[in-house]
mmCIF file of C-alpha atoms in Angstrom:
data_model
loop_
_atom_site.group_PDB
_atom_site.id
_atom_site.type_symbol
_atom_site.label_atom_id
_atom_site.label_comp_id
_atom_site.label_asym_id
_atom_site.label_seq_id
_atom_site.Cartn_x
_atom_site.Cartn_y
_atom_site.Cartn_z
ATOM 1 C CA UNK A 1 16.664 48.025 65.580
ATOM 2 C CA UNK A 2 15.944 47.680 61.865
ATOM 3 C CA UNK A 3 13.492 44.904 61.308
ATOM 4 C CA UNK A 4 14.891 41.522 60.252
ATOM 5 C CA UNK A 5 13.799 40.345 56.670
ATOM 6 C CA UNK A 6 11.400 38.121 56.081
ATOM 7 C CA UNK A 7 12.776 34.226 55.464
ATOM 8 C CA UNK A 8 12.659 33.730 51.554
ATOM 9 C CA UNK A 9 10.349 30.869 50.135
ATOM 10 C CA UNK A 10 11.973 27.497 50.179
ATOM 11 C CA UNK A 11 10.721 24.212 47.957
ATOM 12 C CA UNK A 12 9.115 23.316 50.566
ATOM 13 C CA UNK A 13 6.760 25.993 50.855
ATOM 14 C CA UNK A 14 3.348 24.448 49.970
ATOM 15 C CA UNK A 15 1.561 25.294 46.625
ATOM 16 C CA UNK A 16 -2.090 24.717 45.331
ATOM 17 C CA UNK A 17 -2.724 21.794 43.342
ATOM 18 C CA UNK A 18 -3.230 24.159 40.024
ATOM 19 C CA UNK A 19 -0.041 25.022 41.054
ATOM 20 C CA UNK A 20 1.314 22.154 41.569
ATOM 21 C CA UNK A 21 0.135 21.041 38.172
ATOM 22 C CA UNK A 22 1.407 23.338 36.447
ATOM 23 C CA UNK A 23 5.003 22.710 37.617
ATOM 24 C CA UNK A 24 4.382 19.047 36.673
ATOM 25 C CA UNK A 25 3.297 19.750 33.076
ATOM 26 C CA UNK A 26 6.825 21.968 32.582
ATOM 27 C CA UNK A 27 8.558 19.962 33.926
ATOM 28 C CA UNK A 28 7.188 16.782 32.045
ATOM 29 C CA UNK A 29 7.356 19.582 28.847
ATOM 30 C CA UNK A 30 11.227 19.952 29.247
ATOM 31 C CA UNK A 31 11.817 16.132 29.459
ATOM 32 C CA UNK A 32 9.746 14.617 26.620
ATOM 33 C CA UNK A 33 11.628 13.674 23.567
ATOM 34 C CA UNK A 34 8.094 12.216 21.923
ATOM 35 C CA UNK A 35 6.998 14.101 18.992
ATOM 36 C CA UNK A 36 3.820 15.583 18.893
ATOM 37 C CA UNK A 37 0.802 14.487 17.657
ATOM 38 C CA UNK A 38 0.792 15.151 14.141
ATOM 39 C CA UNK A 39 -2.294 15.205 11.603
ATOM 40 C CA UNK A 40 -3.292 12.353 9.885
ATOM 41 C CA UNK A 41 -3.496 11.783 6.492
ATOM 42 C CA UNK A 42 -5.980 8.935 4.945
ATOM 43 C CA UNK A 43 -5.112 6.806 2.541
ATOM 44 C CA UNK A 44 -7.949 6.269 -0.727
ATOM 45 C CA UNK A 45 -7.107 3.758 -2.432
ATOM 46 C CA UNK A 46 -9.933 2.522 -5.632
ATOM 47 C CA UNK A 47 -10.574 -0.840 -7.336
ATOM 48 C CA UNK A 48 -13.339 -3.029 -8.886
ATOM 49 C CA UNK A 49 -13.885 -6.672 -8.618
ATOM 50 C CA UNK A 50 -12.015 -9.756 -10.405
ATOM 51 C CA UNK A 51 -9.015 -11.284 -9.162
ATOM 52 C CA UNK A 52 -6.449 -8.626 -10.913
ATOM 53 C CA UNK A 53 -7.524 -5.808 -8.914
ATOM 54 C CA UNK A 54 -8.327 -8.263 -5.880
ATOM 55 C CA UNK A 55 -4.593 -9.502 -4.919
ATOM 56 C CA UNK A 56 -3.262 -6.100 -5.582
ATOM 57 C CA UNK A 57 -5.654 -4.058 -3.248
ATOM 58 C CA UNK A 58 -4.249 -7.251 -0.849
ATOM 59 C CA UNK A 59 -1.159 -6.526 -1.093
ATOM 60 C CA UNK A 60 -1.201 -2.765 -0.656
ATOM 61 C CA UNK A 61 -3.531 -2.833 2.347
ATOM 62 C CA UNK A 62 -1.027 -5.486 3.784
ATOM 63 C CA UNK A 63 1.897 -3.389 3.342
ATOM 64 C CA UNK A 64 0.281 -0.145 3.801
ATOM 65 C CA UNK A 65 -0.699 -1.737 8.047
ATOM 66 C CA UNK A 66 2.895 -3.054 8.324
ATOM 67 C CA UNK A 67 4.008 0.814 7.309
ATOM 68 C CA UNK A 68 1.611 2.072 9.873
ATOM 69 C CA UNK A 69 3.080 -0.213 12.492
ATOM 70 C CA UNK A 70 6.364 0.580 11.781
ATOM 71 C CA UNK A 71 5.589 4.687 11.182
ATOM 72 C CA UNK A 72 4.004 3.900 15.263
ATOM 73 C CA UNK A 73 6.663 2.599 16.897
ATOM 74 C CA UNK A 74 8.868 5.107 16.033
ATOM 75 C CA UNK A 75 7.292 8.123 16.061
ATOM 76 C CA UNK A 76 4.083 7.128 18.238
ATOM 77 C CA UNK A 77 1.679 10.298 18.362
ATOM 78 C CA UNK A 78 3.829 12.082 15.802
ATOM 79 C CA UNK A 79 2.740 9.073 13.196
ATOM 80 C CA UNK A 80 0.896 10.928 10.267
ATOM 81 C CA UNK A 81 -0.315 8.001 8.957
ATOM 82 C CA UNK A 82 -3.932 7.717 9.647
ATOM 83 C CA UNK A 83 -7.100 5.542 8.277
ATOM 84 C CA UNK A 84 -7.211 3.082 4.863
ATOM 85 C CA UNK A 85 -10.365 3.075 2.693
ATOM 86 C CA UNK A 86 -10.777 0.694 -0.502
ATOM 87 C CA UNK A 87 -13.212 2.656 -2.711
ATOM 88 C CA UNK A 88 -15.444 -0.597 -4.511
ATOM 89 C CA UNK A 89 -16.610 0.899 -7.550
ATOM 90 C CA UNK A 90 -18.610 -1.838 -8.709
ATOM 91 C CA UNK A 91 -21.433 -1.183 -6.688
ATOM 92 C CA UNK A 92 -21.273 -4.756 -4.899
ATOM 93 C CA UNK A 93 -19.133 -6.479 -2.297
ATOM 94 C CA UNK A 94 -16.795 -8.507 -3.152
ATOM 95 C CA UNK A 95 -14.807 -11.533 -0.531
ATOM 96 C CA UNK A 96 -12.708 -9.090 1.131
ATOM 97 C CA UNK A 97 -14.459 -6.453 2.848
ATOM 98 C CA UNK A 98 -13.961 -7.670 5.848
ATOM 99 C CA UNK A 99 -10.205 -7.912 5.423
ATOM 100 C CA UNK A 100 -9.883 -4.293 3.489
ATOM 101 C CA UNK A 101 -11.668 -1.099 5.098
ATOM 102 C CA UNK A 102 -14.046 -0.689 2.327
ATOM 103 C CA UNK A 103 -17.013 1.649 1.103
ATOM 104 C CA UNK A 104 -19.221 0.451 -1.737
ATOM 105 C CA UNK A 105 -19.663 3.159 -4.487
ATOM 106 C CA UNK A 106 -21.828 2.752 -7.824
ATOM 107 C CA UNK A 107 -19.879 2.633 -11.008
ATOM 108 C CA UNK A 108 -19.594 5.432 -13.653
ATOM 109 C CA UNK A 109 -22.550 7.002 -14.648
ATOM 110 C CA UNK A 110 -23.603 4.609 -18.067
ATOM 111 C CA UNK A 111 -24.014 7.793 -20.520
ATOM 112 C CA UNK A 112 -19.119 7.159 -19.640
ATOM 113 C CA UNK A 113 -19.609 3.503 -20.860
ATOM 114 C CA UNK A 114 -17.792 4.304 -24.533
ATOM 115 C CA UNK A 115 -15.514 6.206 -22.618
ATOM 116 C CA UNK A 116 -14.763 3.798 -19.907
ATOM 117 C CA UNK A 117 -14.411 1.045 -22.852
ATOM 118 C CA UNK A 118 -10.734 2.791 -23.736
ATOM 119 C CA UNK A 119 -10.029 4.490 -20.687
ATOM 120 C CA UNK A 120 -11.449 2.160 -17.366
ATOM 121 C CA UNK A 121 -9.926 4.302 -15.010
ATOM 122 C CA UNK A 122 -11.951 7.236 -15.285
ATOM 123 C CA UNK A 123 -14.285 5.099 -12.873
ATOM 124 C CA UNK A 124 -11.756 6.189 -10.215
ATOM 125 C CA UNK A 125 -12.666 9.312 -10.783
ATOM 126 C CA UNK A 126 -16.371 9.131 -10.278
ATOM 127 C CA UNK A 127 -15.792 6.632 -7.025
ATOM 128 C CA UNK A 128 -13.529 9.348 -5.576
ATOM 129 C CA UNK A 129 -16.141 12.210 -6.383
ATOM 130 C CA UNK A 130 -19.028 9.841 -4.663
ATOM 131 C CA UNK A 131 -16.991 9.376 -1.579
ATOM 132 C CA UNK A 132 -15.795 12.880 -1.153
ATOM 133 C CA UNK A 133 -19.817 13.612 -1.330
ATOM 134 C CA UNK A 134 -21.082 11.336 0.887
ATOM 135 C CA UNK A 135 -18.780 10.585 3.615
ATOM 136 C CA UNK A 136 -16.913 12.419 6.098
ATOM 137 C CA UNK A 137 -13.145 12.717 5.517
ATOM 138 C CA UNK A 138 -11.433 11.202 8.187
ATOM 139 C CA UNK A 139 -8.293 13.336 9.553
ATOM 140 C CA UNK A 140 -9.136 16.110 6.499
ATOM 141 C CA UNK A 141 -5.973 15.350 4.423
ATOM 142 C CA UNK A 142 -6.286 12.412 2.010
ATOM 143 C CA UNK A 143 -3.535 10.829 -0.053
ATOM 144 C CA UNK A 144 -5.555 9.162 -3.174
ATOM 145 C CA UNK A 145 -3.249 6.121 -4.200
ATOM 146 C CA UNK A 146 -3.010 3.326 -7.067
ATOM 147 C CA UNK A 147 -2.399 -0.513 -5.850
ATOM 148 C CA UNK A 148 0.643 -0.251 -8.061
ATOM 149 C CA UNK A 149 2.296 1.700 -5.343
ATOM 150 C CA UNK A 150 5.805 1.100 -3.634
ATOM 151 C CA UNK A 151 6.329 0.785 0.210
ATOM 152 C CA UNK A 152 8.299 2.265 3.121
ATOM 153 C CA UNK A 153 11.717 2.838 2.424
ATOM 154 C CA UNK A 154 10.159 4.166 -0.660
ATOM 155 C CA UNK A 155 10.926 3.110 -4.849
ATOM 156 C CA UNK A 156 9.284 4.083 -7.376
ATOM 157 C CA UNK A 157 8.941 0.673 -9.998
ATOM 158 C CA UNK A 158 5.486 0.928 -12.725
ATOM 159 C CA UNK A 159 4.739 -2.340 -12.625
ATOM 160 C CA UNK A 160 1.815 -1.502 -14.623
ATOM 161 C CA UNK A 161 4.761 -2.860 -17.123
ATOM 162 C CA UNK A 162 5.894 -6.184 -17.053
ATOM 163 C CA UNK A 163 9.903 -6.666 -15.537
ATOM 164 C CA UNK A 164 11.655 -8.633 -18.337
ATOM 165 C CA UNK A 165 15.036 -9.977 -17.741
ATOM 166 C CA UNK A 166 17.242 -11.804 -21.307
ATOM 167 C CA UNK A 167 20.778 -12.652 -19.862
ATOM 168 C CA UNK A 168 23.220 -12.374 -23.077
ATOM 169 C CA UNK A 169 25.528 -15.989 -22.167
ATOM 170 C CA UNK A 170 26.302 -16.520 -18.474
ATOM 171 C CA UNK A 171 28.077 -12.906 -17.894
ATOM 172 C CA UNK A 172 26.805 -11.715 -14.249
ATOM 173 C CA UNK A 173 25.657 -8.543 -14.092
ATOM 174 C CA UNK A 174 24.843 -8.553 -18.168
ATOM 175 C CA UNK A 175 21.289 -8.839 -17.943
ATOM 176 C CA UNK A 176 19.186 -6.744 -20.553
ATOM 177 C CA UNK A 177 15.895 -5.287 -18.317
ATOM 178 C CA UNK A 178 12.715 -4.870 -20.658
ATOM 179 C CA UNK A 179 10.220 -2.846 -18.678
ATOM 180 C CA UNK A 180 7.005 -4.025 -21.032
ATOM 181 C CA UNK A 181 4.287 -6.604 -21.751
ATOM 182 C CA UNK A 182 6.135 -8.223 -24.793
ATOM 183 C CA UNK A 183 5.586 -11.603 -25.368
ATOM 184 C CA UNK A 184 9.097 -12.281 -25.864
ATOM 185 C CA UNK A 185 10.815 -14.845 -24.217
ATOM 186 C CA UNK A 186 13.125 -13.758 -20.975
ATOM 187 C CA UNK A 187 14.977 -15.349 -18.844
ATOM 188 C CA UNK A 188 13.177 -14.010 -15.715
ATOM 189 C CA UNK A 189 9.489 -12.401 -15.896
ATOM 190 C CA UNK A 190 6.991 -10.335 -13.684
ATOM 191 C CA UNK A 191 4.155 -9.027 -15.276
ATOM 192 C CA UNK A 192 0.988 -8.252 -13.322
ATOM 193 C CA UNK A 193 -1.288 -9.384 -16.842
ATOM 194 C CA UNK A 194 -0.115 -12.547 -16.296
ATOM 195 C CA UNK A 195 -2.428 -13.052 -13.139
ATOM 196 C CA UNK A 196 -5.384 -10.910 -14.501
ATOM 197 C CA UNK A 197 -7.721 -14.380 -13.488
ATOM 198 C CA UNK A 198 -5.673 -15.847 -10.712
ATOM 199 C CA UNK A 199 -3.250 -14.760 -8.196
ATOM 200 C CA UNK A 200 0.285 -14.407 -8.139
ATOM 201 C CA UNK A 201 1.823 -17.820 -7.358
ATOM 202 C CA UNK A 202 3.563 -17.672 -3.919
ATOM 203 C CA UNK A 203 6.760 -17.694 -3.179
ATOM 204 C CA UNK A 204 7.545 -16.213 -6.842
ATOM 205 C CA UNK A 205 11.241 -16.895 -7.971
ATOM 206 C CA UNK A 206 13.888 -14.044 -7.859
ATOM 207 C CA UNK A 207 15.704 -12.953 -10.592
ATOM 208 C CA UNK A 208 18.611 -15.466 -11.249
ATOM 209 C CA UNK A 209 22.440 -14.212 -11.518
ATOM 210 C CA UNK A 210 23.106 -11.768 -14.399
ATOM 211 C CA UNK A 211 19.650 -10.639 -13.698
ATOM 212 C CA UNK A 212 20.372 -8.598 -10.318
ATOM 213 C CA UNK A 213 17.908 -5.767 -9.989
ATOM 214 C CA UNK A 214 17.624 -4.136 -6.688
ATOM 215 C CA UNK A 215 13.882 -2.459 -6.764
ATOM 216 C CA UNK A 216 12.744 -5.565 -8.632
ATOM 217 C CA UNK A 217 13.734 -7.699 -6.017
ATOM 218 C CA UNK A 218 12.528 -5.418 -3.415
ATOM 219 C CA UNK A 219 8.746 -5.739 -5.486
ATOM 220 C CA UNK A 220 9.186 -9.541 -5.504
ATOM 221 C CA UNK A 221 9.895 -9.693 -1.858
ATOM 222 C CA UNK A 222 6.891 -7.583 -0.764
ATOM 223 C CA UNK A 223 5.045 -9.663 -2.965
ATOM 224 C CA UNK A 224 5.960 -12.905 -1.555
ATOM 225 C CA UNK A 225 5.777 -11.397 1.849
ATOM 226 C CA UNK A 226 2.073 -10.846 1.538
ATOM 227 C CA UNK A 227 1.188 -14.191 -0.297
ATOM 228 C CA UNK A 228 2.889 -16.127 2.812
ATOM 229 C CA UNK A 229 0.841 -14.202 5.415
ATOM 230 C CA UNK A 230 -2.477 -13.656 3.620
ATOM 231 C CA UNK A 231 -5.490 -16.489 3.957
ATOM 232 C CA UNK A 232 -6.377 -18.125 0.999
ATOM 233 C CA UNK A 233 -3.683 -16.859 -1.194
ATOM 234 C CA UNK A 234 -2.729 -20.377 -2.102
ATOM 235 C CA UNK A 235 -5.946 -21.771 -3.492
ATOM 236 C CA UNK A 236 -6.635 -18.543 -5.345
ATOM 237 C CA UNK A 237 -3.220 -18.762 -7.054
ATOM 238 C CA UNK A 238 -1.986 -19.625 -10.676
ATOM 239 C CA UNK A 239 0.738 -21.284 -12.078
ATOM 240 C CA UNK A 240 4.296 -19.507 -12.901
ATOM 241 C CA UNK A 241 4.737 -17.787 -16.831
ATOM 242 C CA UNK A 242 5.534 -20.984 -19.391
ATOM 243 C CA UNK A 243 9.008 -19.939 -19.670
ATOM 244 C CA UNK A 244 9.615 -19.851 -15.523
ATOM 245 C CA UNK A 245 8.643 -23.656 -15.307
ATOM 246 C CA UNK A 246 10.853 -26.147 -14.547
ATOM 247 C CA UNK A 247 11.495 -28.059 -17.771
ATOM 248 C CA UNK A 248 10.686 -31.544 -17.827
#
């Protein structure tokens, strides 16, 4: 009599735990919808010290965790969005280190100084050369920003300008947009020169009817966002432009 086959393997055969754990990992391959870990980028972000370049490293480290968060929850390993740094170049600590993620790096070389006198940004250039020197890059990608910088969804506004509004008569919608530091007067202002001693005053005015302006109202609500949830934004605040006060 021919011999009888021999019974096939059935699930319940028993396997060795490398087995075993291999199974698990393809099977826990297949059913994962979470993205994988991507590489991080970190953000580089320079400034000095004075109240104009103190509120707006504020608000861009605020709004730069609240992208994080957001960039998280959604995409969890697969966030790219890694470390901050503030790069001080004034060679001195100012109030908010402990609020920004900062390193300390000496100003320009003095032989720059004419330089620097027309063209102050060039000490961004020596505090990113410093830091690139001294200190390991976090991640190995960085993203050098400016403070003037949008958010998440993403617009693109230079508010290195000041946002003008004149409204010709009542007509909605007629507004005339000036993107400049004119003195002129305007219905509705933002310019960032007006706070170069103080900060913004909170909960800044919109633009009024004829003056719609979707990305400028999309800057003044960040703005206001950050001055509501940031300590001591009140006391270190000034007053509104002359021509945005209530008349007596």
């Amino acid at each position: 009599m021919p011999s009888s086959p021999e019974p096939a393997e059935t699930s319940t055969r028993a396997s060795s735990p490398a087995a075993q754990g291999a199974e698990a990992l393809a099977s826990g391959a297949k059913q994962s919808t979470r993205p994988p870990a991507a590489r991080k980028y970190h953000i580089v972000s320079t400034a000095g010290l004075g109240s104009y370049m103190e509120w707006q490293s504020r608000v861009h480290y605020f709004w730069f965790f609240k992208a994080r968060e957001a960039c998280e929850a959604e995409l969890g390993g697969g966030c790219p969005m890694g470390g901050y740094t503030r790069l001080l170049h004034s060679g001195k600590a100012d109030d908010w280190v402990d609020e920004i993620p900062t390193v300390i790096v000496p100003p320009a070389p003095a032989q720059f100084e004419k330089i620097l006198q027309r063209f102050p940004v060039l000490h961004r250039s020596f505090a990113l050369k410093d830091w690139l020197e001294t200190h390991f890059i976090p991640g190995g990608a960085v993203l050098l920003t400016s403070s003037v910088a949008g958010g998440r969804p993403a617009y693109m506004i230079h508010y290195t300008y000041g946002q003008l509004c004149h409204v010709p008569g009542s007509t909605p919608g007629g507004g005339t947009w000036n993107n400049g530091s004119a003195p002129t007067a305007a219905a509705w202002r933002f310019d960032k020169r007006d706070y170069m001693t103080k900060f913004p005053t909170p909960k800044y005015p919109m633009p009024p009817k004829g003056c719609e302006h979707e990305v400028v109202e999309e800057l003044i609500r960040r703005l206001n966002t950050a001055a509501d949830n940031l300590p001591r934004w009140r006391e270190l605040a000034g007053p509104l432009p002359r021509e945005m006060q209530p008349q007596a």
